[in-house]
Short mmCIF file of C-alpha atoms in Angstrom, two decimals:
data_model
loop_
_atom_site.label_atom_id
_atom_site.label_comp_id
_atom_site.label_asym_id
_atom_site.label_seq_id
_atom_site.Cartn_x
_atom_site.Cartn_y
_atom_site.Cartn_z
CA MET A 66 14.87 118.04 -112.90
CA ASP A 67 13.56 114.51 -113.52
CA VAL A 68 16.57 112.24 -114.37
CA LYS A 69 14.54 109.11 -115.25
CA PRO A 70 13.95 110.06 -118.92
CA LEU A 71 17.68 110.80 -119.24
CA LYS A 72 18.53 107.38 -117.85
CA ARG A 73 16.12 105.74 -120.28
CA TYR A 74 17.68 107.74 -123.11
CA PHE A 75 21.26 106.75 -122.26
CA LEU A 76 20.21 103.11 -121.82
CA MET A 77 18.56 103.02 -125.24
CA PHE A 78 21.62 104.73 -126.76
CA ALA A 79 23.98 102.13 -125.23
CA VAL A 80 21.85 99.24 -126.54
CA LEU A 81 21.85 100.80 -130.02
CA ILE A 82 25.65 101.08 -129.99
CA LEU A 83 25.99 97.42 -128.97
CA LEU A 84 23.61 96.30 -131.71
CA LEU A 85 25.50 98.27 -134.33
CA SER A 86 28.78 96.87 -133.04
CA GLY A 87 27.40 93.33 -133.25
CA CYS A 88 26.17 93.84 -136.79
CA SER A 89 29.55 95.18 -137.85
CA SER A 90 31.34 92.21 -136.29
CA GLY A 91 28.96 89.74 -137.91
CA SER A 92 29.47 91.33 -141.31
CA LYS A 93 33.25 91.02 -140.99
CA GLU A 94 33.08 87.33 -140.05
CA SER A 95 30.78 86.43 -142.89
CA GLY A 96 33.07 88.14 -145.37
CA ASN A 97 36.31 86.73 -143.98
CA ASN A 98 36.16 83.35 -142.26
CA GLU A 99 39.80 83.70 -141.14
CA SER A 100 38.83 86.39 -138.60
CA SER A 101 37.20 83.79 -136.37
CA GLY A 102 40.34 81.65 -136.29
CA PRO A 103 40.56 77.84 -136.33
CA LYS A 104 37.35 75.86 -135.98
CA LYS A 105 36.64 72.22 -135.32
CA GLY A 106 35.26 69.81 -137.89
CA GLY A 107 35.92 68.67 -141.42
CA THR A 108 37.81 65.89 -143.21
CA VAL A 109 41.13 66.08 -145.04
CA THR A 110 41.94 63.49 -147.71
CA ILE A 111 45.52 62.61 -148.71
CA PRO A 112 46.71 60.10 -151.36
CA ILE A 113 49.31 57.39 -150.74
CA VAL A 114 50.70 54.95 -153.30
CA GLY A 115 50.25 51.63 -151.47
CA ASP A 116 49.02 49.83 -148.37
CA PRO A 117 50.87 51.17 -145.32
CA ILE A 118 52.44 49.27 -142.46
CA PHE A 119 51.58 50.86 -139.13
CA ASN A 120 55.05 50.54 -137.67
CA PRO A 121 57.73 53.15 -138.44
CA TRP A 122 60.56 50.63 -137.93
CA HIS A 123 59.23 47.74 -140.04
CA PRO A 124 61.71 46.67 -142.76
CA ASN A 125 59.06 47.21 -145.46
CA ALA A 126 57.74 50.56 -144.20
CA TYR A 127 58.85 53.35 -146.51
CA ALA A 128 57.20 56.30 -148.31
CA GLU A 129 53.63 54.99 -148.30
CA SER A 130 53.85 54.18 -144.59
CA ASN A 131 55.75 57.27 -143.45
CA LEU A 132 52.94 59.64 -144.39
CA VAL A 133 50.55 57.75 -142.11
CA ASN A 134 52.94 56.89 -139.29
CA ARG A 135 54.00 60.51 -138.77
CA VAL A 136 50.41 61.20 -137.72
CA ILE A 137 49.85 58.09 -135.56
CA PHE A 138 53.23 58.03 -133.77
CA SER A 139 55.39 60.66 -132.10
CA GLY A 140 59.16 60.87 -131.88
CA LEU A 141 61.27 62.48 -129.18
CA THR A 142 61.77 65.44 -131.53
CA LYS A 143 60.18 66.67 -134.76
CA PRO A 144 61.29 69.00 -137.56
CA GLY A 145 60.78 72.55 -136.35
CA LYS A 146 59.04 75.10 -138.54
CA ASP A 147 62.50 76.65 -138.89
CA LEU A 148 63.77 73.13 -139.85
CA THR A 149 65.87 72.74 -136.68
CA PRO A 150 64.91 69.91 -134.26
CA ALA A 151 61.93 70.91 -132.10
CA PRO A 152 60.57 69.31 -128.89
CA ASN A 153 57.96 66.59 -129.19
CA LEU A 154 57.84 63.72 -126.66
CA ALA A 155 61.04 65.22 -125.26
CA LYS A 156 60.82 68.69 -123.71
CA GLU A 157 64.55 69.41 -123.76
CA TRP A 158 67.92 67.72 -124.25
CA SER A 159 71.61 68.17 -123.58
CA VAL A 160 74.87 66.44 -124.46
CA SER A 161 77.87 65.53 -122.33
CA LYS A 162 81.22 67.28 -122.85
CA ASP A 163 82.68 64.25 -124.61
CA GLY A 164 79.65 64.04 -126.91
CA LEU A 165 78.94 60.41 -125.97
CA VAL A 166 75.81 60.80 -123.84
CA TRP A 167 72.67 62.71 -124.80
CA THR A 168 70.08 63.24 -122.04
CA PHE A 169 66.42 63.80 -122.95
CA LYS A 170 63.80 65.07 -120.50
CA LEU A 171 60.39 63.66 -121.47
CA ARG A 172 56.89 65.03 -121.11
CA ASP A 173 54.93 63.56 -118.19
CA ASP A 174 51.45 64.13 -119.66
CA VAL A 175 51.49 61.71 -122.60
CA LYS A 176 49.17 58.73 -123.01
CA TRP A 177 49.12 55.96 -125.57
CA HIS A 178 45.96 55.65 -127.68
CA ASP A 179 44.77 52.85 -125.37
CA GLY A 180 45.09 55.08 -122.30
CA GLU A 181 48.33 53.63 -120.90
CA PRO A 182 50.92 56.21 -119.75
CA PHE A 183 53.98 56.86 -121.91
CA THR A 184 57.31 56.61 -120.05
CA ALA A 185 61.05 56.38 -120.60
CA GLU A 186 60.72 52.58 -120.66
CA ASP A 187 58.93 52.85 -124.02
CA VAL A 188 61.85 54.81 -125.46
CA ALA A 189 64.48 52.42 -124.13
CA PHE A 190 62.50 49.40 -125.37
CA THR A 191 62.01 50.85 -128.87
CA PHE A 192 65.70 51.38 -129.41
CA ASN A 193 67.29 48.57 -127.40
CA GLU A 194 64.89 45.78 -128.33
CA ILE A 195 63.86 46.74 -131.86
CA VAL A 196 66.13 49.29 -133.57
CA LEU A 197 69.46 47.97 -132.26
CA LYS A 198 68.71 44.25 -132.64
CA LYS A 199 70.74 43.40 -135.76
CA GLU A 200 68.81 40.20 -136.43
CA LEU A 201 65.58 42.21 -136.83
CA GLY A 202 66.90 44.42 -139.65
CA SER A 203 64.80 47.50 -138.87
CA ASN A 204 64.65 49.91 -141.80
CA GLY A 205 65.78 52.69 -139.47
CA ALA A 206 68.67 50.79 -137.95
CA SER A 207 71.11 52.13 -140.54
CA ASN A 208 70.50 55.63 -139.17
CA TYR A 209 71.55 54.59 -135.66
CA LYS A 210 74.88 52.82 -136.13
CA ALA A 211 76.50 55.32 -133.73
CA LEU A 212 74.06 54.38 -130.95
CA ASP A 213 75.22 51.83 -128.37
CA HIS A 214 72.21 51.69 -126.04
CA VAL A 215 69.48 53.72 -124.35
CA GLU A 216 69.00 53.92 -120.58
CA ALA A 217 65.79 54.87 -118.77
CA VAL A 218 67.16 56.96 -115.88
CA ASP A 219 63.71 57.50 -114.38
CA ASP A 220 60.14 57.57 -115.70
CA TYR A 221 60.74 60.76 -117.68
CA THR A 222 64.47 60.85 -118.39
CA VAL A 223 66.39 58.82 -120.97
CA GLU A 224 70.07 58.72 -121.89
CA PHE A 225 71.34 57.84 -125.38
CA HIS A 226 74.82 56.33 -125.05
CA LEU A 227 76.87 56.52 -128.24
CA LYS A 228 79.82 54.61 -129.66
CA ASN A 229 81.16 57.86 -131.04
CA PRO A 230 79.92 61.46 -130.89
CA TRP A 231 76.96 62.10 -133.19
CA ALA A 232 75.95 65.71 -133.67
CA ALA A 233 72.87 64.88 -135.77
CA LEU A 234 71.10 62.69 -133.17
CA PRO A 235 68.32 65.20 -132.32
CA ALA A 236 67.56 65.66 -136.03
CA TYR A 237 67.34 61.92 -136.68
CA LEU A 238 65.11 61.34 -133.65
CA GLY A 239 62.50 63.43 -135.46
CA PHE A 240 62.82 61.53 -138.74
CA ASN A 241 60.58 58.43 -138.99
CA SER A 242 61.65 57.48 -135.46
CA GLY A 243 58.31 57.11 -133.72
CA ILE A 244 58.33 55.45 -130.30
CA LEU A 245 56.51 52.11 -129.93
CA PRO A 246 54.57 50.92 -126.84
CA LYS A 247 56.55 48.47 -124.71
CA HIS A 248 53.39 47.09 -123.11
CA ILE A 249 52.23 45.78 -126.49
CA PHE A 250 55.47 44.69 -128.14
CA GLU A 251 57.35 43.16 -125.22
CA GLY A 252 57.87 39.45 -125.83
CA LYS A 253 56.41 39.63 -129.36
CA ASP A 254 57.93 39.39 -132.84
CA PRO A 255 57.69 43.07 -133.90
CA TRP A 256 57.35 42.34 -137.62
CA ASN A 257 54.72 39.59 -137.31
CA LEU A 258 52.47 41.42 -134.86
CA THR A 259 49.72 41.76 -137.47
CA SER A 260 47.15 43.01 -134.97
CA PHE A 261 49.30 46.14 -134.60
CA ASN A 262 51.24 46.52 -137.88
CA LYS A 263 48.27 46.03 -140.21
CA GLU A 264 45.15 46.46 -138.08
CA LYS A 265 45.10 48.51 -134.86
CA PRO A 266 48.31 50.46 -134.13
CA ILE A 267 48.68 52.20 -130.78
CA GLY A 268 50.63 55.45 -130.86
CA THR A 269 50.85 58.77 -129.05
CA GLY A 270 50.16 60.97 -132.10
CA PRO A 271 47.29 63.39 -132.76
CA PHE A 272 45.23 60.81 -134.68
CA LYS A 273 44.50 57.13 -134.20
CA ILE A 274 43.20 54.38 -136.45
CA GLY A 275 39.51 54.44 -137.26
CA LYS A 276 38.94 52.18 -140.26
CA TYR A 277 41.34 50.51 -142.69
CA VAL A 278 40.34 48.78 -145.93
CA SER A 279 43.32 47.24 -147.71
CA GLY A 280 43.81 48.61 -151.20
CA GLN A 281 41.31 51.41 -150.62
CA SER A 282 41.81 53.72 -147.66
CA VAL A 283 42.94 54.39 -144.11
CA GLU A 284 40.68 56.55 -141.94
CA LEU A 285 42.12 58.22 -138.86
CA VAL A 286 40.11 59.87 -136.08
CA PRO A 287 41.29 62.45 -133.50
CA ASN A 288 43.11 61.47 -130.34
CA PRO A 289 41.24 63.50 -127.67
CA ASP A 290 44.12 63.01 -125.23
CA TYR A 291 46.85 64.28 -127.59
CA PHE A 292 49.45 66.03 -125.43
CA ASP A 293 49.69 69.08 -127.70
CA GLY A 294 45.94 69.67 -127.87
CA GLU A 295 43.06 67.83 -129.50
CA PRO A 296 43.13 68.21 -133.33
CA TYR A 297 40.61 70.46 -135.08
CA LEU A 298 39.87 67.96 -137.88
CA ASP A 299 37.18 65.29 -137.48
CA LYS A 300 38.94 62.83 -139.75
CA VAL A 301 42.02 62.27 -141.90
CA VAL A 302 41.55 59.88 -144.82
CA TYR A 303 44.44 58.37 -146.78
CA LYS A 304 43.26 57.08 -150.16
CA ILE A 305 45.42 54.42 -151.76
CA LEU A 306 46.02 55.77 -155.27
CA PRO A 307 49.21 54.49 -156.92
CA ASP A 308 48.50 56.24 -160.23
CA ALA A 309 49.64 59.88 -160.40
CA ASN A 310 47.04 60.74 -163.06
CA THR A 311 44.24 59.50 -160.79
CA GLN A 312 45.55 61.72 -158.01
CA VAL A 313 45.39 64.75 -160.31
CA VAL A 314 41.86 63.93 -161.48
CA GLN A 315 40.64 63.55 -157.90
CA ALA A 316 42.35 66.76 -156.82
CA LEU A 317 40.61 68.65 -159.63
CA SER A 318 37.26 67.17 -158.62
CA GLY A 319 37.80 68.18 -154.98
CA GLU A 320 38.29 64.64 -153.65
CA LEU A 321 41.86 65.24 -152.44
CA ASP A 322 43.04 68.09 -150.23
CA ILE A 323 46.83 68.01 -150.01
CA PHE A 324 49.64 66.02 -151.66
CA VAL A 325 52.91 66.33 -153.56
CA LEU A 326 52.44 66.57 -157.32
CA GLU A 327 54.40 63.92 -159.21
CA ASP A 328 52.74 64.29 -162.62
CA MET A 329 54.09 67.69 -163.70
CA ALA A 330 52.29 67.38 -167.04
CA SER A 331 49.16 68.37 -165.12
CA LEU A 332 50.69 71.41 -163.42
CA GLU A 333 48.98 74.03 -165.59
CA ARG A 334 45.56 72.37 -165.19
CA ILE A 335 45.99 72.44 -161.43
CA LYS A 336 47.12 76.08 -161.44
CA LYS A 337 43.93 77.01 -163.28
CA ALA A 338 41.66 75.21 -160.79
CA GLY A 339 40.06 77.86 -158.61
CA HIS A 340 39.92 75.73 -155.47
CA LEU A 341 43.57 74.61 -155.54
CA THR A 342 46.86 76.34 -154.84
CA VAL A 343 50.38 75.24 -155.83
CA ILE A 344 53.20 75.72 -153.31
CA PRO A 345 56.81 75.04 -154.38
CA SER A 346 59.28 74.38 -151.57
CA ASP A 347 62.88 73.30 -151.16
CA ILE A 348 63.37 69.89 -149.63
CA THR A 349 66.21 67.68 -148.41
CA ARG A 350 65.85 65.13 -151.21
CA TYR A 351 67.83 63.91 -154.19
CA PHE A 352 67.06 61.49 -157.02
CA TRP A 353 69.53 58.83 -158.04
CA ILE A 354 70.23 55.74 -160.08
CA ALA A 355 71.74 52.82 -158.19
CA LEU A 356 73.91 50.24 -159.96
CA ASN A 357 74.23 47.10 -157.83
CA GLN A 358 77.89 46.75 -156.92
CA LYS A 359 77.57 42.98 -156.63
CA HIS A 360 77.71 42.98 -160.44
CA GLU A 361 81.24 43.29 -161.77
CA LYS A 362 80.17 45.31 -164.82
CA PHE A 363 79.24 48.27 -162.57
CA GLN A 364 82.33 48.25 -160.34
CA ASP A 365 84.53 50.31 -162.65
CA VAL A 366 83.90 53.99 -161.83
CA LYS A 367 84.33 54.81 -165.53
CA VAL A 368 81.10 52.93 -166.25
CA ARG A 369 79.17 54.99 -163.71
CA GLN A 370 80.76 58.20 -165.00
CA ALA A 371 79.91 57.21 -168.57
CA PHE A 372 76.28 56.60 -167.68
CA LEU A 373 76.01 60.08 -166.16
CA HIS A 374 77.62 61.71 -169.19
CA ALA A 375 75.10 59.86 -171.39
CA ILE A 376 71.98 61.15 -169.55
CA ASP A 377 70.75 64.65 -170.35
CA ARG A 378 69.60 65.47 -166.83
CA GLN A 379 68.72 69.07 -167.64
CA ALA A 380 66.43 67.91 -170.45
CA ILE A 381 64.60 65.62 -167.99
CA ILE A 382 64.31 68.47 -165.47
CA ASP A 383 62.93 70.78 -168.16
CA THR A 384 60.45 68.29 -169.63
CA VAL A 385 59.33 65.97 -166.84
CA LEU A 386 59.90 68.25 -163.83
CA LYS A 387 58.87 71.43 -165.72
CA GLY A 388 62.01 73.13 -164.45
CA TYR A 389 61.41 72.45 -160.75
CA GLY A 390 64.80 70.92 -160.04
CA LYS A 391 68.56 71.39 -160.16
CA ILE A 392 71.21 68.96 -161.41
CA ALA A 393 72.69 67.01 -158.48
CA HIS A 394 76.37 66.29 -157.99
CA SER A 395 76.36 64.61 -154.57
CA ALA A 396 74.12 63.73 -151.61
CA ILE A 397 74.12 67.12 -149.87
CA THR A 398 71.19 69.24 -151.04
CA PRO A 399 71.24 73.00 -151.81
CA ASN A 400 68.70 73.85 -149.08
CA LEU A 401 71.40 72.89 -146.53
CA LYS A 402 73.01 76.22 -147.36
CA ALA A 403 75.75 76.11 -144.74
CA TYR A 404 77.10 72.80 -146.08
CA TYR A 405 76.25 72.61 -149.79
CA THR A 406 78.86 73.30 -152.45
CA ASP A 407 78.77 72.91 -156.22
CA GLU A 408 82.58 73.15 -156.46
CA VAL A 409 82.83 69.43 -157.19
CA THR A 410 83.38 67.11 -160.14
CA LYS A 411 80.59 67.50 -162.69
CA TYR A 412 79.39 65.33 -165.55
CA GLU A 413 78.01 67.38 -168.42
CA TYR A 414 75.78 65.77 -171.02
CA ASP A 415 78.35 64.40 -173.48
CA PRO A 416 77.49 61.10 -175.25
CA GLU A 417 80.87 60.98 -177.00
CA LYS A 418 82.68 61.28 -173.66
CA ALA A 419 80.43 58.49 -172.35
CA LYS A 420 81.43 56.21 -175.25
CA GLN A 421 85.10 57.00 -174.67
CA LEU A 422 84.90 56.11 -170.97
CA LEU A 423 83.11 52.84 -171.73
CA SER A 424 85.77 51.99 -174.29
CA GLU A 425 88.46 52.64 -171.67
CA ALA A 426 86.55 50.26 -169.38
CA GLY A 427 86.70 47.57 -172.08
CA TRP A 428 83.20 47.96 -173.54
CA ARG A 429 83.27 48.16 -177.36
CA ASP A 430 80.95 47.12 -180.19
CA THR A 431 83.12 44.38 -181.67
CA ASP A 432 80.43 42.71 -183.80
CA GLY A 433 78.73 45.82 -185.21
CA ASP A 434 75.27 45.08 -183.80
CA GLY A 435 75.02 48.45 -182.05
CA ILE A 436 75.40 46.93 -178.58
CA LEU A 437 78.64 47.24 -176.65
CA ASP A 438 80.27 44.00 -175.53
CA LYS A 439 83.16 42.79 -173.40
CA ASP A 440 84.71 39.34 -173.28
CA GLY A 441 82.05 38.19 -175.72
CA LYS A 442 79.13 39.34 -173.54
CA PRO A 443 76.78 42.17 -174.57
CA PHE A 444 76.30 45.10 -172.20
CA THR A 445 72.73 44.27 -171.17
CA VAL A 446 71.20 45.80 -168.05
CA ALA A 447 67.92 44.95 -166.29
CA PHE A 448 66.45 48.32 -165.26
CA GLU A 449 63.53 48.10 -162.80
CA VAL A 450 61.53 50.99 -161.37
CA ALA A 451 58.46 51.31 -159.18
CA LYS A 452 55.12 52.49 -160.51
CA GLN A 453 55.15 55.69 -158.54
CA GLY A 454 54.82 59.30 -159.59
CA ASN A 455 56.96 60.10 -162.62
CA LEU A 456 59.58 57.37 -162.08
CA GLU A 457 58.46 55.36 -165.09
CA GLN A 458 58.48 58.38 -167.40
CA ILE A 459 61.97 59.33 -166.23
CA ALA A 460 63.18 55.74 -166.61
CA GLN A 461 61.99 55.63 -170.22
CA MET A 462 64.11 58.68 -171.03
CA VAL A 463 67.12 57.22 -169.22
CA GLN A 464 66.66 53.98 -171.14
CA GLN A 465 66.82 55.82 -174.48
CA TYR A 466 69.87 57.87 -173.51
CA LEU A 467 71.79 54.72 -172.56
CA LYS A 468 70.65 52.85 -175.65
CA ASP A 469 72.08 55.72 -177.70
CA ILE A 470 75.58 54.91 -176.41
CA GLY A 471 75.23 51.17 -177.00
CA VAL A 472 73.90 49.83 -173.69
CA ASP A 473 70.99 47.40 -173.99
CA ILE A 474 68.56 48.51 -171.27
CA LYS A 475 65.68 46.15 -170.43
CA LEU A 476 63.14 48.32 -168.62
CA SER A 477 60.36 46.88 -166.44
CA THR A 478 58.12 48.17 -163.66
CA LEU A 479 57.05 46.90 -160.24
CA GLU A 480 54.34 47.88 -157.79
CA TRP A 481 55.76 50.03 -155.00
CA ASN A 482 55.63 47.43 -152.22
CA ALA A 483 57.01 44.75 -154.57
CA MET A 484 59.92 47.08 -155.34
CA ILE A 485 60.68 47.54 -151.63
CA GLU A 486 60.71 43.78 -151.09
CA LYS A 487 62.85 43.01 -154.18
CA HIS A 488 65.30 45.92 -154.22
CA VAL A 489 65.59 47.06 -150.60
CA ILE A 490 65.02 43.87 -148.63
CA LYS A 491 66.47 41.24 -150.99
CA ARG A 492 68.87 43.51 -152.93
CA ASP A 493 67.76 41.68 -156.06
CA PHE A 494 68.30 44.17 -158.88
CA GLU A 495 70.86 45.40 -161.40
CA MET A 496 69.80 49.00 -161.92
CA THR A 497 67.07 51.05 -160.27
CA LEU A 498 65.95 54.67 -159.94
CA ASN A 499 64.56 56.30 -156.83
CA TRP A 500 65.24 59.03 -154.28
CA TRP A 501 66.38 59.64 -150.73
CA SER A 502 64.97 62.10 -148.23
CA TYR A 503 66.71 62.68 -144.92
CA PRO A 504 66.59 65.17 -142.00
CA ASP A 505 67.78 68.74 -142.50
CA ASP A 506 71.31 67.80 -141.53
CA PRO A 507 74.22 66.74 -143.80
CA ASP A 508 74.78 63.40 -142.03
CA VAL A 509 74.18 60.80 -144.79
CA PHE A 510 75.88 57.88 -143.02
CA ALA A 511 72.84 55.62 -143.46
CA GLN A 512 72.90 55.66 -147.28
CA TYR A 513 76.66 55.31 -147.75
CA HIS A 514 78.56 53.57 -144.96
CA SER A 515 79.84 50.05 -145.73
CA SER A 516 78.06 48.68 -142.65
CA ASN A 517 74.76 49.45 -144.38
CA ALA A 518 75.64 47.76 -147.68
CA GLU A 519 73.77 44.51 -147.11
CA THR A 520 70.67 45.27 -145.04
CA GLY A 521 70.73 49.04 -144.51
CA ASN A 522 70.03 51.97 -146.81
CA ASN A 523 73.24 51.69 -148.82
CA ILE A 524 71.20 50.40 -151.78
CA PRO A 525 74.05 50.01 -154.34
CA GLY A 526 76.12 48.09 -151.77
CA TYR A 527 79.08 50.42 -152.35
CA LYS A 528 82.02 49.95 -149.97
CA ASP A 529 84.90 52.39 -149.60
CA GLU A 530 87.22 52.85 -146.61
CA LYS A 531 87.90 56.54 -147.26
CA LEU A 532 84.19 57.24 -147.62
CA ASP A 533 83.52 55.40 -144.36
CA GLU A 534 86.17 57.52 -142.63
CA LEU A 535 84.63 60.77 -143.90
CA LEU A 536 81.15 59.71 -142.78
CA VAL A 537 82.30 58.86 -139.27
CA ARG A 538 84.38 62.03 -139.03
CA GLY A 539 81.29 64.02 -140.00
CA GLN A 540 79.30 62.40 -137.21
CA LYS A 541 82.01 63.03 -134.62
CA THR A 542 82.49 66.69 -135.48
CA SER A 543 80.17 68.96 -133.52
CA ASP A 544 81.39 72.50 -134.20
CA GLN A 545 79.82 74.20 -137.23
CA ALA A 546 83.04 75.19 -138.99
CA GLY A 547 84.48 71.71 -138.62
CA ARG A 548 81.31 70.07 -139.97
CA VAL A 549 81.28 72.39 -142.99
CA GLU A 550 84.85 71.39 -143.82
CA VAL A 551 84.17 67.65 -143.52
CA TYR A 552 80.96 67.66 -145.55
CA LYS A 553 82.45 69.75 -148.35
CA GLU A 554 85.25 67.20 -148.61
CA LEU A 555 82.62 64.45 -148.58
CA GLN A 556 80.74 66.06 -151.49
CA GLN A 557 83.89 66.18 -153.59
CA TYR A 558 84.61 62.52 -152.88
CA LEU A 559 81.05 61.45 -153.67
CA SER A 560 81.11 63.29 -157.00
CA ASP A 561 84.42 61.61 -157.91
CA THR A 562 83.48 58.06 -156.97
CA LEU A 563 79.69 58.04 -157.64
CA PRO A 564 78.39 55.43 -155.16
CA TYR A 565 75.04 56.49 -156.59
CA MET A 566 74.58 58.24 -159.93
CA TYR A 567 73.21 61.63 -158.90
CA LEU A 568 70.34 62.98 -160.99
CA TRP A 569 68.77 66.11 -159.47
CA TYR A 570 67.59 67.92 -156.39
CA PRO A 571 63.85 68.38 -156.94
CA GLN A 572 61.77 71.24 -155.69
CA GLU A 573 58.68 69.82 -154.05
CA ILE A 574 55.37 70.95 -155.57
CA GLN A 575 52.68 70.79 -152.94
CA VAL A 576 49.07 70.91 -154.12
CA ARG A 577 46.65 72.15 -151.50
CA ASN A 578 42.91 72.81 -151.39
CA LYS A 579 42.37 76.45 -150.50
CA LYS A 580 39.84 75.50 -147.82
CA LEU A 581 42.63 73.83 -145.82
CA LYS A 582 44.05 76.20 -143.22
CA GLY A 583 46.72 76.11 -140.52
CA VAL A 584 49.28 74.15 -142.58
CA PRO A 585 52.80 75.48 -141.85
CA GLU A 586 54.86 76.73 -144.77
CA MET A 587 57.31 73.87 -145.03
CA TYR A 588 57.75 70.68 -147.04
CA PHE A 589 54.77 68.31 -147.03
CA GLY A 590 56.32 65.58 -144.87
CA GLY A 591 57.18 68.19 -142.25
CA THR A 592 53.66 69.62 -142.19
CA LEU A 593 52.29 66.24 -141.05
CA HIS A 594 54.00 66.73 -137.68
CA TYR A 595 51.65 69.70 -137.22
CA ILE A 596 48.43 68.13 -138.50
CA HIS A 597 46.74 68.83 -135.16
CA GLU A 598 46.90 72.52 -136.16
CA TRP A 599 45.19 72.02 -139.55
CA TRP A 600 41.57 73.09 -139.94
CA VAL A 601 38.99 73.42 -142.68
CA GLY A 602 37.58 76.83 -143.60
CA ASN A 603 35.13 77.92 -146.28
#
């Protein structure tokens, strides 16, 4: 029997099977781009509200800078996708039995954007020479009051020596705590190094500076030497768009790819846009009103309590936030489920109760002009807010609520960076409205301790010995049950004394272009730590 024809037959049959298999595979890929997995290329555009400062520790670097700096710089840790601290520049860490020394083992394969090697000396320099130098007034210094100094044990090991135990250190090291290059900053004034802070920053993050045009945009390009793998995206563009309405218009036209929606009036329009998706998420954030405690008229707790009773917070949540929020009673947010409690003092909307409390504080309308007065002086308050998101709309409602109980509120607005300079740096304000975000840990020392009342993040300048004691006790306590007990006591005390007037815990509304893939399901600020995993599909 001649076997050659059989061989030819089986060969042709095998080729046919392969061709059919290839056609089937090609059909699947063309119908579902996800099957091929991440691919390189594409640009993602993100809005920010003002010109950034490319230095995570600069006294003027806040929200507009954080969104950029989280991509340029790396910290020792980062928020994990499960919201617990995850490795970043540090591979692992441990703490001594007495809780006073934390040891971090660093990666040995990290380079700065200029090619220089990253070492423990960069970490020690960042904290010892910048963060802990009181005369510099770093905006992150208030987070690190428990830190005494940092030691570089060897090239890839650092020790954080504390004044008292601090359980939240790994969480804070992943929160706007990017490491700076010693070889560039040594011997320089860190805040006046314009070539770095406003022009050409050098970090270890997945993207580096490409082009920056003040007032317009910041373009970032991939760092091919990024230690966690070269990013998929070709470019990340931050467009400077302070107006929330402009952000919505550009999102609808496809010019923006991902951001947090501040103008909830546009929510339904965005939901109807075929190329956009809306993703609500819980976040460690709370909105507040700060009354400057340098002014005697705000020092009586009855005044702060009266103001809260006068403001219909639920009405603001329903109208401005479209229901995406919950009335706040203290600084600990509901997403911190192990620590949060609502069994605290509450201030229901009650204008008559507000008037009664103000009367008890000595504020009465003695001349019948509709404005409360005391010692012959009318109760007039200068209320300033930044032009950002929905702050102005909220402030207008607050203004009316307080006018209804006889307080003369003079409302004005500032550009975002002007607000930072006036309110945060100079503490020049009477009343302001804003928010705090912090790591997914209940340690809120930075916003409340008396040591941070002048130059730190204690914006109202509120000082209270018992509050200080609770804050320090919370830092020192490391076991879970003990921390829960301390922070529940703290929440009760905050709701009684109102260092800030608590408004609400918002739910973050993330708007995302459907073509953007690989973004982890977490709050927007956290996703930026994983931007090297993002990619653009069809």
